[in-house]
XYZ file of C-alpha atoms in Angstrom:
142
model
C 188.361 79.532 242.091
C 187.917 76.421 240.029
C 185.904 73.326 240.581
C 186.122 69.910 239.088
C 182.925 68.272 238.047
C 182.478 64.579 237.496
C 180.232 63.070 234.921
C 178.347 59.890 235.722
C 176.247 57.713 233.510
C 172.979 59.418 234.378
C 171.683 62.104 232.049
C 170.985 64.452 234.970
C 174.600 64.350 236.136
C 175.892 64.790 232.595
C 173.564 67.736 232.073
C 174.625 69.290 235.379
C 178.303 68.849 234.568
C 177.813 70.383 231.130
C 175.866 73.278 232.639
C 178.558 73.918 235.235
C 181.214 73.783 232.513
C 179.240 76.224 230.358
C 178.882 78.659 233.241
C 182.588 78.342 234.041
C 183.543 79.001 230.396
C 181.260 82.025 230.236
C 182.701 83.308 233.517
C 186.193 82.981 232.033
C 185.179 85.013 228.997
C 183.651 87.687 231.240
C 186.823 87.707 233.370
C 188.895 88.249 230.228
C 186.794 91.320 229.417
C 187.847 93.160 232.568
C 189.891 96.218 231.622
C 192.775 94.988 233.821
C 192.806 91.797 231.727
C 192.848 93.641 228.415
C 189.123 94.145 227.896
C 188.355 97.158 225.706
C 185.166 99.058 226.618
C 184.952 100.392 223.061
C 184.934 96.846 221.646
C 183.115 94.752 224.248
C 179.701 95.117 225.859
C 180.919 93.273 228.964
C 184.040 95.433 229.214
C 181.863 98.540 228.865
C 179.510 97.441 231.665
C 182.425 96.542 233.935
C 184.206 99.801 233.118
C 181.057 101.824 233.880
C 180.865 100.183 237.282
C 178.184 98.598 239.440
C 175.399 101.049 238.612
C 175.506 99.964 234.963
C 175.378 96.193 235.438
C 173.089 96.345 238.481
C 170.600 98.364 236.437
C 170.731 95.637 233.772
C 170.121 92.947 236.394
C 167.037 94.853 237.558
C 165.759 95.208 233.999
C 166.345 91.551 233.219
C 164.696 90.442 236.462
C 161.619 92.482 235.558
C 161.584 91.047 232.043
C 161.892 87.537 233.500
C 158.872 88.149 235.723
C 156.895 89.512 232.766
C 157.814 86.497 230.602
C 156.719 84.122 233.387
C 153.430 86.000 233.729
C 152.933 85.703 229.959
C 153.333 81.929 230.354
C 150.797 81.921 233.188
C 148.238 83.707 231.060
C 149.123 82.520 227.566
C 149.766 78.853 228.094
C 152.994 76.935 227.786
C 153.566 77.592 224.102
C 157.062 77.033 222.719
C 157.270 80.752 221.889
C 156.440 81.848 225.449
C 158.696 79.192 226.947
C 161.515 80.413 224.707
C 160.895 83.972 225.821
C 161.195 82.973 229.488
C 164.348 80.965 228.800
C 165.849 83.930 226.956
C 165.066 86.354 229.757
C 166.492 84.034 232.410
C 169.616 83.645 230.252
C 169.932 87.454 230.122
C 169.448 87.648 233.891
C 172.071 84.990 234.540
C 174.485 86.625 232.095
C 174.273 90.012 233.788
C 174.475 88.339 237.203
C 177.704 86.664 236.061
C 179.054 90.120 235.214
C 178.259 91.237 238.767
C 179.984 88.172 240.196
C 183.074 88.875 238.090
C 183.158 92.490 239.241
C 183.275 91.314 242.839
C 185.845 88.582 242.003
C 183.336 85.778 242.528
C 182.462 82.869 240.234
C 179.526 80.653 239.339
C 181.259 77.956 241.399
C 180.778 80.143 244.482
C 177.035 80.293 243.819
C 176.828 76.572 243.085
C 178.674 75.840 246.334
C 176.127 77.935 248.222
C 173.230 76.136 246.539
C 174.834 72.800 247.395
C 175.284 73.961 250.996
C 171.566 74.694 251.124
C 170.581 71.384 249.528
C 168.273 69.413 251.774
C 167.550 72.439 253.967
C 163.989 73.584 254.265
C 163.588 77.044 252.792
C 161.250 77.949 255.614
C 163.720 76.776 258.258
C 166.640 78.504 256.504
C 164.766 81.808 256.301
C 163.775 81.570 259.987
C 167.402 80.921 260.917
C 168.576 83.980 258.937
C 165.968 86.147 260.712
C 167.056 84.822 264.118
C 170.708 85.575 263.298
C 169.803 89.105 262.195
C 167.873 89.677 265.441
C 170.808 88.367 267.480
C 173.203 90.691 265.648
C 170.873 93.647 266.192
C 170.716 92.938 269.936
C 174.510 93.081 270.282
């Protein structure tokens, strides 16, 4: 799945387009590391994680999520120093990276996630969560 992004004159749009392009490029690299696409588990960390299967990359996602929480807590208690901000950014980057590996395993892309976020744009999180609960209850009653 590919998406086309447009760049406007505002810095926010340019930044968003660049971010989407960066995620798409990284997703392409990850896709190329799949064993079926020639990825070699003995030569590539991504290929190794994909070859080992979901338990391997899901474990990494859990670890990175925990490290992200810990880095955020360090910022809460240590102040917004450049070092602590950099640590949080690094942990979120690790979390996103391993999440991209999971998406690739399931033949999904960052564009799929962005489309979902765009679908949710302007929707109250509280209302959206209530709707999901109501749908789950309705399914359970069937």
